[in-house]
Coordinates of C-alpha atoms in Angstrom, one line a residue:
X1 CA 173.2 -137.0 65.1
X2 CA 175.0 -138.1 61.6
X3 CA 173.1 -135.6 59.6
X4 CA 173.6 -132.8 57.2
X5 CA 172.3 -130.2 59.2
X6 CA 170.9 -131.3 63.3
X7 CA 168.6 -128.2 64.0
X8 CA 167.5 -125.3 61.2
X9 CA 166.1 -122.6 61.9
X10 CA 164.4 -120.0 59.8
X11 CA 161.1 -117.8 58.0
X12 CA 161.2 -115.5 61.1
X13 CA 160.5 -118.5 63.8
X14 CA 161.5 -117.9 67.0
X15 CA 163.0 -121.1 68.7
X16 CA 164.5 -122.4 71.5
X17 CA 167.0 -125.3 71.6
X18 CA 167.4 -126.4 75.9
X19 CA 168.8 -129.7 77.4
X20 CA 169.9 -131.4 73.8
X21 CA 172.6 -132.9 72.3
X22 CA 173.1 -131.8 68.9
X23 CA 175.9 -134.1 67.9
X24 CA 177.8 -135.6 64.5
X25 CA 176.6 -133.6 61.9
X26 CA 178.3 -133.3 58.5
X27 CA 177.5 -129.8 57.8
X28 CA 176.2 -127.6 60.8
X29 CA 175.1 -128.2 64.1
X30 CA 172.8 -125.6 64.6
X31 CA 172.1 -123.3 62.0
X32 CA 170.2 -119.7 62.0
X33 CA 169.5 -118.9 58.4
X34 CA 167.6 -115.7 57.6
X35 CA 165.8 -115.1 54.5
X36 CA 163.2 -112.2 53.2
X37 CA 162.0 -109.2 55.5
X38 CA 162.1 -111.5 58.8
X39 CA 163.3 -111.5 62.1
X40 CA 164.5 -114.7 63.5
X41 CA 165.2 -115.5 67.2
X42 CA 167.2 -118.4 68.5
X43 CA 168.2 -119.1 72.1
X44 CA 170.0 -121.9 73.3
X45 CA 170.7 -123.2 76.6
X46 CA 172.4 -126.0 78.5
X47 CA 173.5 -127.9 75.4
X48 CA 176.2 -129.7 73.7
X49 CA 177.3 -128.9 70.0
X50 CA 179.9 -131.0 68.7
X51 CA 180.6 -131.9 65.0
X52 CA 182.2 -134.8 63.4
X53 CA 185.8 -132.9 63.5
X54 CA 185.2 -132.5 59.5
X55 CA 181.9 -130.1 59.9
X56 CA 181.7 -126.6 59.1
X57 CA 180.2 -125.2 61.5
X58 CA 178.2 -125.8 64.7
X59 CA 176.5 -123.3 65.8
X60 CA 175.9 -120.3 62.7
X61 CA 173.8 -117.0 62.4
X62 CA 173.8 -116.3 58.7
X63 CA 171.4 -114.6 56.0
X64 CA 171.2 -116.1 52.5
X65 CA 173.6 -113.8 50.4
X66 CA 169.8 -113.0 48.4
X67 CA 167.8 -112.2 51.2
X68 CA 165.2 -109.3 50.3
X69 CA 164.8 -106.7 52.4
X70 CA 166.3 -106.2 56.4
X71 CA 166.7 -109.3 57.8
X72 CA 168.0 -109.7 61.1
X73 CA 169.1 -112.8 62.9
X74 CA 169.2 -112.6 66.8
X75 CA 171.3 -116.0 68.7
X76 CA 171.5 -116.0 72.4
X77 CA 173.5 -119.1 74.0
X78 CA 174.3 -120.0 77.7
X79 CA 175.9 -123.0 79.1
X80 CA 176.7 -124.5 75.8
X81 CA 179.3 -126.7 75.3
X82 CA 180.9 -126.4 71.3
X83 CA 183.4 -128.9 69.7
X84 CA 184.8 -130.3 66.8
X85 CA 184.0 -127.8 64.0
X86 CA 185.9 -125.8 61.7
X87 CA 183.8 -123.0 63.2
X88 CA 182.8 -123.2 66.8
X89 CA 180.3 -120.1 67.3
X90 CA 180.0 -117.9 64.0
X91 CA 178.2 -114.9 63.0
X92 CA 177.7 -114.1 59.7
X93 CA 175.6 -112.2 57.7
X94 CA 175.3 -111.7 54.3
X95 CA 174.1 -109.8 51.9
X96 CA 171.3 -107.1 53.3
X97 CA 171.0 -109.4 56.6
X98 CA 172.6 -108.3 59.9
X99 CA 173.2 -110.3 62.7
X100 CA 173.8 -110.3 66.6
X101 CA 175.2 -112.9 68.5
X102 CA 175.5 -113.3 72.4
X103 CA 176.9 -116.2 74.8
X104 CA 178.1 -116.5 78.1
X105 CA 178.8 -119.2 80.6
X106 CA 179.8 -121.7 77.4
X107 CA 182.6 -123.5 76.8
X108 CA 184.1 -123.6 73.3
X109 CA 187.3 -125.8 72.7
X110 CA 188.7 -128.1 70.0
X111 CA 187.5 -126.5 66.7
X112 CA 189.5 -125.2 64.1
X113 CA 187.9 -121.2 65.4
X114 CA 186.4 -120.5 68.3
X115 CA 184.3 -117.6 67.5
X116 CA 183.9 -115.7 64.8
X117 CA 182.2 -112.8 63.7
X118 CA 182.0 -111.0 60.0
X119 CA 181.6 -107.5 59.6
X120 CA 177.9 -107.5 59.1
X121 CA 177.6 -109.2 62.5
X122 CA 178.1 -107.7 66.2
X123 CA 178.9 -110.5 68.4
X124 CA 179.2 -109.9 72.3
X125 CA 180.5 -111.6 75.1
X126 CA 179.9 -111.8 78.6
X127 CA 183.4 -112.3 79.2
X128 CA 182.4 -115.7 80.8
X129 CA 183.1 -118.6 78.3
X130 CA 185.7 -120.5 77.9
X131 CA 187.4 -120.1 74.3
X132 CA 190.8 -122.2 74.3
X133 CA 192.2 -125.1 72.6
X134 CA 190.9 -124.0 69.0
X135 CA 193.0 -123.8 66.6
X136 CA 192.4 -120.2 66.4
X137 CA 190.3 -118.9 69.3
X138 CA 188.9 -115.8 68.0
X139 CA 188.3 -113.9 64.6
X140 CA 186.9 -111.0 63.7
X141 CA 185.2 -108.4 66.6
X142 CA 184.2 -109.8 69.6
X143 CA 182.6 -107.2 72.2
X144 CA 182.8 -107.9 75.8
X145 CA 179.5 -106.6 77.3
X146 CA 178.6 -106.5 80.9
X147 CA 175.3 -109.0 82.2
X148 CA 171.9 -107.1 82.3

């Protein structure tokens, strides 16, 4: 905790993030961040997100706006618990990156938005998390998707 950024991930790593606590951070909990040609794979499980009330974000799948080339960001989260962001769970690409986003079973509450997608991005839903108490719940396209 009481960093810039708690856990980065990026140059087409795949990663998982299970049993943490990724607390008190200034900028972004947990942060997908695609650059050149890559594909990048995050999955997170059984973990709690919470920012300093002041953070942007804490949990992101983005592209830098110069990425080269298809870039694609993949997040998968279950049983995660998100607080005290100006962005609970956010998807958003940039420039020639595209993202997906998928959680279930979490529970996202007290941020300014719960989740929120861009245009670039397709964020689904298993239609089993919890998304109340935000200042704004949801923005943007949010699929609900059946479990597989």
């Amino acid at each position: 905790g009481n960093n810039y950024i708690g856990v980065l991930v990026g140059f087409g790593a795949t990663v998982n993030v299970a049993n943490s606590q990724v607390v008190k951070n200034t900028l972004e909990g947990i942060a997908l961040i695609a650059m050149s040609g890559t594909n990048i794979n995050l999955f997170i499980a059984d973990t709690l997100v919470s920012g300093t009330g002041i953070s942007d974000y804490c949990i992101i799948n983005t592209t830098a706006p110069a990425a080269i080339g298809p870039v694609v960001g993949n997040i998968s989260a279950i049983r995660v618990t998100v607080t005290g962001c100006d962005f609970g769970i956010t998807n958003n690409p940039l420039g020639a990156g595209t993202g997906t986003l998928t959680v279930s079973n979490s529970m996202v509450t007290g941020n300014g938005t719960g989740f929120s997608n861009s245009i670039l991005g397709t964020f689904n839903s298993l239609g089993t998390s919890q998304v109340s108490g935000n200042t704004n719940d949801i923005s943007g396209a949010i699929t609900t998707i059946g479990g597989k």
